[in-house]
Amino acid sequence: METITILGRNVRDFDTAKMKKLGRFMDSLRLTVRGGSGGMGYPKFGGVGGKGGDVYVEAVEGQTLNKTLRAEPEKRWYGSVGGSSRKVRILGETGEDKIIPVPLGTTIKVDKIRTLGEVNQAGDKILVARGGAGGSPVNQFNGQKGQALNITLELKLIADVGLVGFPNAGKSTFLKAISRAKPKIASYPFTTMQPNIGTIEYPDKRRISIADLPGLIEGAWANMGMGHKFLRHVERTNLLLYIVDINGFKLGPQYPHRTALENVILLNKELELYSELLLDKPCVLLVNKMDDDKNEEKLNHFLEGYSNLADICNEFPEEMQPKRLVRFDEVIPCSAKFNPGSVEYIKNRLRKFLDIYDDEKNCHLLAQSAVKAQIEDKLLEKSKRLI
């Protein structure tokens, strides 16, 4: 157990080593890739060696990074060597390409900094290491070495809705209630150790996917708990569903109890510290665990405070205040565990919001296309006048 200072006070970090043993989900994998060497040329007859095989990354439906690792435990993916030129074959054979199968939503980076590209649809393919040229008069008939580098595969789950919240907010319970997913649920805080994907199915066969992420904790920005590691998986969601417990939350004896309203502010701050772009995503706030009538008073108090959220933020220490408050399209009270009616309502609201956002996006793209067409017409007119 380690004591560190977070937001101006000393707190003890819990044993993350035990947590890491429990979580087997892999969303990052570092590989060595190398294109095959080119085949040797044949100077006597001017023969040209075959080009070495290239190495590609390809998105495959149903693939996981765990499967990618099992396919090549040594994490070395090499293209085949090109065939050398010879009497019976003046042009050497081209080396066989090597294909690295990866899950949809994988980003390929070099040295964890430069991004080579992304593969988001099945069949998307990116060249990561080019094979060497075959031997020819240009290179004194010596086959050239293939390109070699280290790449990192980073998976970002693709889902319609991403669940964001602190531990014990009821995210896993909600996911189980609204979809067919079977996440682990227990009374202790950290039951979700890896992202879970659930699917909402509607009578008309429409499907909406939901990603449940391990709970953030206050100070995740400083790598407390599991840090911000899993927030990359909400970057590709179309809508964020914040979930807070109406009763508030306290991680442990050494942590202060935070009210539901304070948790909204702190979630806002944690996402802002990870990426301010997440604050621009459409979002809905779910106030969970409205299990009995006694919580109605808490909800009224919450809504009263929510209407003056900016003033309440000013009461927080400066380092805990979000620079920009997230704007929720709706605040929905519910009981994911005991009230199926509230879950059904949320199910329909999520669909409606996603349709609205999709329409807005399409209108924006059409407007952009119209503006682009106008500019092109004006440029064409100008060029005609100059002739």
CSV table of C-alpha atoms in Angstrom, one decimal:
chain,number,residue,atom,x,y,z
A,1,MET,CA,0.0,0.0,0.0
A,2,GLU,CA,1.4,3.4,-1.0
A,3,THR,CA,0.6,6.8,0.4
A,4,ILE,CA,0.5,9.7,-2.1
A,5,THR,CA,-0.9,13.2,-2.2
A,6,ILE,CA,-4.0,13.7,-4.3
A,7,LEU,CA,-5.8,17.1,-4.5
A,8,GLY,CA,-4.1,18.5,-1.5
A,9,ARG,CA,-4.5,15.6,0.9
A,10,ASN,CA,-2.7,12.3,1.7
A,11,VAL,CA,-4.5,9.1,0.7
A,12,ARG,CA,-3.5,5.5,0.5
A,13,ASP,CA,-3.6,3.7,-2.8
A,14,PHE,CA,-5.1,0.2,-2.7
A,15,ASP,CA,-3.3,-2.9,-3.9
A,16,THR,CA,-3.5,-2.6,-7.7
A,17,ALA,CA,-1.4,-5.7,-8.2
A,18,LYS,CA,-4.3,-7.9,-7.2
A,19,MET,CA,-6.6,-6.0,-9.5
A,20,LYS,CA,-4.2,-6.5,-12.4
A,21,LYS,CA,-4.2,-10.3,-11.9
A,22,LEU,CA,-8.0,-10.3,-12.1
A,23,GLY,CA,-8.2,-8.3,-15.4
A,24,ARG,CA,-7.2,-10.3,-18.4
A,25,PHE,CA,-8.6,-8.0,-21.0
A,26,MET,CA,-5.8,-6.8,-23.4
A,27,ASP,CA,-6.2,-3.5,-25.2
A,28,SER,CA,-2.6,-2.7,-26.0
A,29,LEU,CA,0.0,-4.9,-27.6
A,30,ARG,CA,3.6,-4.1,-28.7
A,31,LEU,CA,5.0,-6.0,-31.7
A,32,THR,CA,8.1,-6.2,-33.8
A,33,VAL,CA,7.5,-6.2,-37.5
A,34,ARG,CA,9.8,-6.6,-40.4
A,35,GLY,CA,9.4,-6.9,-44.1
A,36,GLY,CA,11.0,-9.8,-45.9
A,37,SER,CA,14.4,-9.2,-47.5
A,38,GLY,CA,14.5,-9.1,-51.3
A,39,GLY,CA,15.9,-12.1,-53.3
A,40,MET,CA,19.3,-12.0,-54.9
A,41,GLY,CA,19.7,-11.0,-58.5
A,42,TYR,CA,21.5,-13.0,-61.2
A,43,PRO,CA,24.2,-10.7,-62.7
A,44,LYS,CA,25.2,-13.0,-65.6
A,45,PHE,CA,21.7,-12.9,-67.1
A,46,GLY,CA,20.5,-9.6,-65.6
A,47,GLY,CA,18.0,-11.5,-63.5
A,48,VAL,CA,16.1,-9.6,-60.8
A,49,GLY,CA,15.4,-11.0,-57.3
A,50,GLY,CA,11.8,-11.1,-56.0
A,51,LYS,CA,10.6,-8.4,-53.6
A,52,GLY,CA,10.4,-9.3,-50.0
A,53,GLY,CA,6.9,-9.8,-48.4
A,54,ASP,CA,5.2,-6.9,-46.8
A,55,VAL,CA,3.6,-6.9,-43.3
A,56,TYR,CA,0.0,-5.7,-43.0
A,57,VAL,CA,-2.4,-5.1,-40.1
A,58,GLU,CA,-5.9,-6.2,-41.0
A,59,ALA,CA,-9.2,-5.8,-39.0
A,60,VAL,CA,-11.0,-9.1,-38.5
A,61,GLU,CA,-14.5,-9.5,-37.1
A,62,GLY,CA,-14.4,-11.3,-33.8
A,63,GLN,CA,-10.7,-11.0,-33.3
A,64,THR,CA,-9.1,-9.9,-30.0
A,65,LEU,CA,-5.6,-8.8,-29.1
A,66,ASN,CA,-5.4,-11.9,-26.9
A,67,LYS,CA,-5.9,-14.0,-30.0
A,68,THR,CA,-3.3,-12.0,-31.9
A,69,LEU,CA,-0.8,-12.7,-29.1
A,70,ARG,CA,-1.6,-16.4,-29.0
A,71,ALA,CA,-1.1,-16.6,-32.8
A,72,GLU,CA,2.5,-15.3,-32.4
A,73,PRO,CA,3.6,-15.5,-28.7
A,74,GLU,CA,7.1,-14.2,-29.6
A,75,LYS,CA,5.4,-11.0,-30.9
A,76,ARG,CA,7.5,-11.1,-34.1
A,77,TRP,CA,5.8,-10.8,-37.4
A,78,TYR,CA,8.1,-11.1,-40.4
A,79,GLY,CA,7.3,-11.1,-44.2
A,80,SER,CA,8.8,-13.9,-46.2
A,81,VAL,CA,12.1,-13.5,-48.1
A,82,GLY,CA,11.8,-12.9,-51.9
A,83,GLY,CA,13.0,-15.7,-54.2
A,84,SER,CA,16.4,-15.3,-55.8
A,85,SER,CA,16.8,-15.1,-59.6
A,86,ARG,CA,18.3,-18.2,-61.2
A,87,LYS,CA,18.8,-19.9,-64.6
A,88,VAL,CA,15.3,-21.5,-64.7
A,89,ARG,CA,13.6,-18.3,-63.3
A,90,ILE,CA,15.1,-15.0,-64.2
A,91,LEU,CA,12.5,-13.1,-62.1
A,92,GLY,CA,12.5,-14.3,-58.5
A,93,GLU,CA,9.3,-15.0,-56.7
A,94,THR,CA,7.8,-12.3,-54.6
A,95,GLY,CA,7.9,-13.1,-50.9
A,96,GLU,CA,4.6,-13.9,-49.2
A,97,ASP,CA,3.0,-11.1,-47.2
A,98,LYS,CA,2.4,-11.5,-43.5
A,99,ILE,CA,-1.1,-10.4,-42.2
A,100,ILE,CA,-1.5,-9.5,-38.6
A,101,PRO,CA,-5.2,-10.0,-37.6
A,102,VAL,CA,-6.5,-7.4,-35.1
A,103,PRO,CA,-9.9,-6.4,-33.7
A,104,LEU,CA,-12.0,-3.7,-35.2
A,105,GLY,CA,-11.2,-0.3,-33.7
A,106,THR,CA,-7.4,-0.8,-33.5
A,107,THR,CA,-5.0,2.1,-33.8
A,108,ILE,CA,-1.5,1.4,-35.0
A,109,LYS,CA,1.3,3.5,-33.6
A,110,VAL,CA,5.1,3.7,-34.0
A,111,ASP,CA,7.0,4.2,-30.8
A,112,LYS,CA,3.6,5.0,-29.1
A,113,ILE,CA,3.8,8.5,-30.6
A,114,ARG,CA,3.3,8.5,-34.4
A,115,THR,CA,0.1,7.1,-35.6
A,116,LEU,CA,0.2,5.0,-38.8
A,117,GLY,CA,-3.6,4.6,-39.0
A,118,GLU,CA,-6.7,2.9,-37.8
A,119,VAL,CA,-8.7,-0.1,-38.9
A,120,ASN,CA,-12.3,0.2,-37.9
A,121,GLN,CA,-14.2,-2.0,-40.4
A,122,ALA,CA,-13.7,-5.6,-41.2
A,123,GLY,CA,-11.2,-5.9,-44.1
A,124,ASP,CA,-9.5,-2.6,-43.4
A,125,LYS,CA,-5.8,-3.1,-43.9
A,126,ILE,CA,-2.7,-0.9,-43.3
A,127,LEU,CA,0.9,-1.5,-44.5
A,128,VAL,CA,3.2,-1.4,-41.5
A,129,ALA,CA,6.5,-2.8,-42.9
A,130,ARG,CA,7.5,-2.9,-46.5
A,131,GLY,CA,9.5,-5.8,-48.0
A,132,GLY,CA,13.0,-5.1,-49.4
A,133,ALA,CA,13.6,-4.7,-53.1
A,134,GLY,CA,15.0,-7.6,-55.0
A,135,GLY,CA,18.5,-7.6,-56.4
A,136,SER,CA,18.9,-5.8,-59.7
A,137,PRO,CA,21.4,-3.7,-61.6
A,138,VAL,CA,20.3,-0.7,-59.5
A,139,ASN,CA,21.6,-2.3,-56.2
A,140,GLN,CA,24.4,-4.5,-57.7
A,141,PHE,CA,22.0,-7.5,-57.7
A,142,ASN,CA,22.0,-7.6,-53.9
A,143,GLY,CA,18.6,-8.1,-52.3
A,144,GLN,CA,17.7,-5.3,-49.9
A,145,LYS,CA,16.6,-5.7,-46.3
A,146,GLY,CA,12.9,-5.1,-45.4
A,147,GLN,CA,11.7,-2.3,-43.2
A,148,ALA,CA,11.9,-3.1,-39.5
A,149,LEU,CA,10.2,-1.3,-36.6
A,150,ASN,CA,8.3,-1.7,-33.4
A,151,ILE,CA,4.6,-1.0,-33.5
A,152,THR,CA,1.9,-0.7,-30.7
A,153,LEU,CA,-1.6,-1.9,-31.3
A,154,GLU,CA,-4.1,0.1,-29.2
A,155,LEU,CA,-7.7,-1.1,-29.1
A,156,LYS,CA,-10.5,1.4,-28.7
A,157,LEU,CA,-13.9,-0.3,-28.4
A,158,ILE,CA,-16.5,0.8,-30.9
A,159,ALA,CA,-19.9,1.2,-29.2
A,160,ASP,CA,-22.9,3.4,-29.5
A,161,VAL,CA,-23.1,4.2,-25.8
A,162,GLY,CA,-20.3,4.4,-23.2
A,163,LEU,CA,-21.0,4.1,-19.5
A,164,VAL,CA,-19.0,6.4,-17.2
A,165,GLY,CA,-19.1,6.5,-13.4
A,166,PHE,CA,-17.4,5.8,-10.1
A,167,PRO,CA,-17.3,2.3,-8.6
A,168,ASN,CA,-20.6,1.0,-7.1
A,169,ALA,CA,-22.7,3.4,-9.2
A,170,GLY,CA,-24.6,0.4,-10.6
A,171,LYS,CA,-23.1,0.4,-14.1
A,172,SER,CA,-22.8,-3.4,-14.3
A,173,THR,CA,-26.3,-3.8,-12.9
A,174,PHE,CA,-27.7,-1.4,-15.4
A,175,LEU,CA,-25.8,-3.1,-18.3
A,176,LYS,CA,-27.3,-6.5,-17.2
A,177,ALA,CA,-30.8,-5.0,-16.9
A,178,ILE,CA,-30.8,-3.3,-20.3
A,179,SER,CA,-28.9,-5.9,-22.4
A,180,ARG,CA,-28.0,-9.5,-22.6
A,181,ALA,CA,-24.5,-8.9,-21.2
A,182,LYS,CA,-23.5,-10.9,-18.0
A,183,PRO,CA,-21.1,-8.7,-16.2
A,184,LYS,CA,-19.8,-9.6,-12.8
A,185,ILE,CA,-21.8,-7.9,-10.0
A,186,ALA,CA,-21.0,-7.8,-6.3
A,187,SER,CA,-21.3,-5.5,-3.3
A,188,TYR,CA,-17.7,-4.4,-3.3
A,189,PRO,CA,-16.6,-1.5,-5.5
A,190,PHE,CA,-14.3,-3.0,-8.1
A,191,THR,CA,-16.4,-5.7,-9.8
A,192,THR,CA,-15.8,-4.5,-13.4
A,193,MET,CA,-12.1,-5.2,-14.1
A,194,GLN,CA,-12.3,-5.0,-17.9
A,195,PRO,CA,-14.7,-3.5,-20.4
A,196,ASN,CA,-17.9,-5.3,-21.1
A,197,ILE,CA,-20.0,-4.9,-24.2
A,198,GLY,CA,-23.8,-5.3,-24.1
A,199,THR,CA,-26.4,-5.1,-26.8
A,200,ILE,CA,-29.9,-3.6,-26.5
A,201,GLU,CA,-32.2,-5.3,-28.9
A,202,TYR,CA,-35.5,-3.7,-29.9
A,203,PRO,CA,-38.7,-5.4,-31.4
A,204,ASP,CA,-37.9,-4.0,-34.8
A,205,LYS,CA,-34.4,-5.7,-34.8
A,206,ARG,CA,-32.6,-2.4,-34.1
A,207,ARG,CA,-29.5,-2.9,-32.0
A,208,ILE,CA,-27.5,-0.5,-29.9
A,209,SER,CA,-24.2,-1.5,-28.3
A,210,ILE,CA,-23.2,-0.3,-24.8
A,211,ALA,CA,-19.6,-0.4,-23.3
A,212,ASP,CA,-19.3,-0.7,-19.6
A,213,LEU,CA,-15.9,0.4,-18.3
A,214,PRO,CA,-14.1,-0.2,-15.0
A,215,GLY,CA,-15.0,2.5,-12.5
A,216,LEU,CA,-13.0,5.6,-12.3
A,217,ILE,CA,-12.0,6.9,-8.9
A,218,GLU,CA,-11.2,10.3,-7.7
A,219,GLY,CA,-7.6,11.0,-8.6
A,220,ALA,CA,-7.6,8.6,-11.7
A,221,TRP,CA,-5.6,11.4,-13.5
A,222,ALA,CA,-2.7,10.6,-11.1
A,223,ASN,CA,-3.0,6.9,-11.9
A,224,MET,CA,-5.0,6.1,-8.8
A,225,GLY,CA,-7.0,2.8,-9.1
A,226,MET,CA,-6.8,1.8,-12.8
A,227,GLY,CA,-6.2,5.4,-13.8
A,228,HIS,CA,-7.5,6.7,-17.1
A,229,LYS,CA,-6.5,3.6,-18.9
A,230,PHE,CA,-9.9,2.5,-20.0
A,231,LEU,CA,-11.2,6.0,-21.0
A,232,ARG,CA,-9.8,5.5,-24.5
A,233,HIS,CA,-12.8,3.2,-25.1
A,234,VAL,CA,-15.3,6.0,-24.8
A,235,GLU,CA,-13.6,8.1,-27.5
A,236,ARG,CA,-15.4,6.2,-30.2
A,237,THR,CA,-18.8,6.1,-28.6
A,238,ASN,CA,-21.6,8.3,-30.0
A,239,LEU,CA,-23.1,9.0,-26.6
A,240,LEU,CA,-21.8,9.0,-23.0
A,241,LEU,CA,-24.1,7.8,-20.2
A,242,TYR,CA,-22.9,9.1,-16.8
A,243,ILE,CA,-24.2,7.1,-13.9
A,244,VAL,CA,-24.1,8.3,-10.3
A,245,ASP,CA,-25.5,6.7,-7.1
A,246,ILE,CA,-28.1,9.0,-5.5
A,247,ASN,CA,-26.7,7.9,-2.1
A,248,GLY,CA,-23.2,9.2,-3.0
A,249,PHE,CA,-20.1,7.1,-2.8
A,250,LYS,CA,-17.1,6.5,-0.5
A,251,LEU,CA,-14.3,4.3,-1.8
A,252,GLY,CA,-12.8,3.5,1.6
A,253,PRO,CA,-12.3,4.7,5.2
A,254,GLN,CA,-9.5,7.0,4.1
A,255,TYR,CA,-11.7,8.7,1.5
A,256,PRO,CA,-14.3,11.4,2.0
A,257,HIS,CA,-17.9,10.6,1.3
A,258,ARG,CA,-19.0,12.3,-1.9
A,259,THR,CA,-22.6,13.2,-2.6
A,260,ALA,CA,-24.2,12.4,-6.0
A,261,LEU,CA,-23.8,16.0,-7.1
A,262,GLU,CA,-20.1,16.1,-6.0
A,263,ASN,CA,-19.6,12.9,-8.0
A,264,VAL,CA,-21.0,14.5,-11.1
A,265,ILE,CA,-18.5,17.4,-10.8
A,266,LEU,CA,-15.6,15.0,-10.1
A,267,LEU,CA,-16.5,12.8,-13.1
A,268,ASN,CA,-16.6,16.0,-15.2
A,269,LYS,CA,-13.1,16.9,-13.9
A,270,GLU,CA,-11.6,13.4,-14.5
A,271,LEU,CA,-12.9,13.3,-18.1
A,272,GLU,CA,-11.6,16.8,-18.7
A,273,LEU,CA,-8.2,15.9,-17.4
A,274,TYR,CA,-8.1,12.9,-19.8
A,275,SER,CA,-9.4,14.8,-22.9
A,276,GLU,CA,-11.5,17.9,-23.2
A,277,LEU,CA,-12.9,16.4,-26.4
A,278,LEU,CA,-15.0,14.0,-24.3
A,279,LEU,CA,-16.9,17.0,-22.9
A,280,ASP,CA,-18.2,17.8,-26.4
A,281,LYS,CA,-19.8,14.3,-26.7
A,282,PRO,CA,-23.6,14.1,-26.4
A,283,CYS,CA,-24.4,12.9,-22.9
A,284,VAL,CA,-27.1,11.9,-20.5
A,285,LEU,CA,-27.0,11.6,-16.7
A,286,LEU,CA,-28.5,8.7,-15.0
A,287,VAL,CA,-29.2,9.0,-11.2
A,288,ASN,CA,-29.3,5.4,-10.1
A,289,LYS,CA,-30.5,3.4,-7.0
A,290,MET,CA,-33.8,5.2,-6.6
A,291,ASP,CA,-34.9,2.1,-4.8
A,292,ASP,CA,-37.4,3.5,-2.4
A,293,ASP,CA,-39.5,6.6,-1.6
A,294,LYS,CA,-36.9,7.9,0.9
A,295,ASN,CA,-34.6,8.7,-2.0
A,296,GLU,CA,-37.2,11.1,-3.5
A,297,GLU,CA,-36.1,13.8,-1.1
A,298,LYS,CA,-32.4,13.2,-2.0
A,299,LEU,CA,-33.3,13.5,-5.7
A,300,ASN,CA,-35.1,16.8,-5.2
A,301,HIS,CA,-32.1,18.1,-3.3
A,302,PHE,CA,-29.9,16.8,-6.1
A,303,LEU,CA,-31.9,18.5,-8.8
A,304,GLU,CA,-32.0,21.8,-6.9
A,305,GLY,CA,-28.2,21.7,-6.6
A,306,TYR,CA,-27.9,20.7,-10.3
A,307,SER,CA,-29.7,23.8,-11.4
A,308,ASN,CA,-26.9,25.8,-9.7
A,309,LEU,CA,-24.0,23.6,-10.6
A,310,ALA,CA,-21.6,26.4,-11.5
A,311,ASP,CA,-22.1,28.0,-8.0
A,312,ILE,CA,-21.5,24.6,-6.3
A,313,CYS,CA,-18.3,24.1,-8.3
A,314,ASN,CA,-17.0,27.4,-6.9
A,315,GLU,CA,-17.2,25.9,-3.4
A,316,PHE,CA,-14.7,23.2,-4.4
A,317,PRO,CA,-10.9,23.6,-4.1
A,318,GLU,CA,-9.6,25.2,-7.3
A,319,GLU,CA,-7.7,22.1,-8.4
A,320,MET,CA,-11.0,20.1,-8.3
A,321,GLN,CA,-13.0,22.6,-10.3
A,322,PRO,CA,-13.7,21.6,-14.0
A,323,LYS,CA,-12.7,24.4,-16.4
A,324,ARG,CA,-15.8,23.6,-18.4
A,325,LEU,CA,-19.0,22.0,-17.2
A,326,VAL,CA,-20.5,19.2,-19.2
A,327,ARG,CA,-24.0,19.8,-20.6
A,328,PHE,CA,-26.4,16.9,-20.1
A,329,ASP,CA,-29.3,16.5,-22.6
A,330,GLU,CA,-31.4,14.9,-19.9
A,331,VAL,CA,-31.2,13.9,-16.2
A,332,ILE,CA,-33.0,10.5,-15.6
A,333,PRO,CA,-33.7,9.0,-12.2
A,334,CYS,CA,-33.9,5.2,-12.2
A,335,SER,CA,-33.5,2.0,-10.3
A,336,ALA,CA,-31.7,-0.4,-12.6
A,337,LYS,CA,-32.1,-3.3,-10.1
A,338,PHE,CA,-35.7,-3.0,-8.9
A,339,ASN,CA,-37.6,-0.9,-11.5
A,340,PRO,CA,-37.8,-2.5,-15.0
A,341,GLY,CA,-40.1,0.3,-16.1
A,342,SER,CA,-37.3,2.9,-15.6
A,343,VAL,CA,-34.9,0.8,-17.5
A,344,GLU,CA,-37.4,0.4,-20.4
A,345,TYR,CA,-37.8,4.2,-20.4
A,346,ILE,CA,-34.0,4.7,-20.6
A,347,LYS,CA,-33.8,2.1,-23.4
A,348,ASN,CA,-36.2,4.1,-25.5
A,349,ARG,CA,-34.6,7.5,-24.7
A,350,LEU,CA,-31.1,6.3,-25.7
A,351,ARG,CA,-32.5,5.2,-29.0
A,352,LYS,CA,-34.2,8.6,-29.6
A,353,PHE,CA,-31.1,10.6,-28.6
A,354,LEU,CA,-28.8,8.5,-30.9
A,355,ASP,CA,-31.2,9.1,-33.8
A,356,ILE,CA,-31.3,12.8,-33.1
A,357,TYR,CA,-27.5,13.0,-32.9
A,358,ASP,CA,-27.1,10.9,-36.1
A,359,ASP,CA,-29.5,13.3,-37.9
A,360,GLU,CA,-27.6,16.3,-36.7
A,361,LYS,CA,-24.4,14.8,-37.9
A,362,ASN,CA,-25.8,14.0,-41.3
A,363,CYS,CA,-27.2,17.6,-41.6
A,364,HIS,CA,-23.8,19.0,-40.7
A,365,LEU,CA,-22.1,16.8,-43.3
A,366,LEU,CA,-24.6,17.9,-46.0
A,367,ALA,CA,-24.0,21.5,-45.0
A,368,GLN,CA,-20.3,21.1,-45.3
A,369,SER,CA,-20.7,19.4,-48.7
A,370,ALA,CA,-22.9,22.3,-49.9
A,371,VAL,CA,-20.4,24.9,-48.8
A,372,LYS,CA,-17.6,23.0,-50.5
A,373,ALA,CA,-19.6,22.8,-53.7
A,374,GLN,CA,-20.2,26.6,-53.6
A,375,ILE,CA,-16.5,27.3,-53.2
A,376,GLU,CA,-15.6,24.9,-56.0
A,377,ASP,CA,-18.2,26.6,-58.3
A,378,LYS,CA,-16.7,30.1,-57.5
A,379,LEU,CA,-13.2,28.9,-58.1
A,380,LEU,CA,-14.3,27.4,-61.4
A,381,GLU,CA,-16.0,30.7,-62.4
A,382,LYS,CA,-12.9,32.6,-61.6
A,383,SER,CA,-10.7,30.3,-63.6
A,384,LYS,CA,-13.0,30.7,-66.6
A,385,ARG,CA,-12.7,34.5,-66.4
A,386,LEU,CA,-8.9,34.3,-66.4
A,387,ILE,CA,-8.8,32.3,-69.6
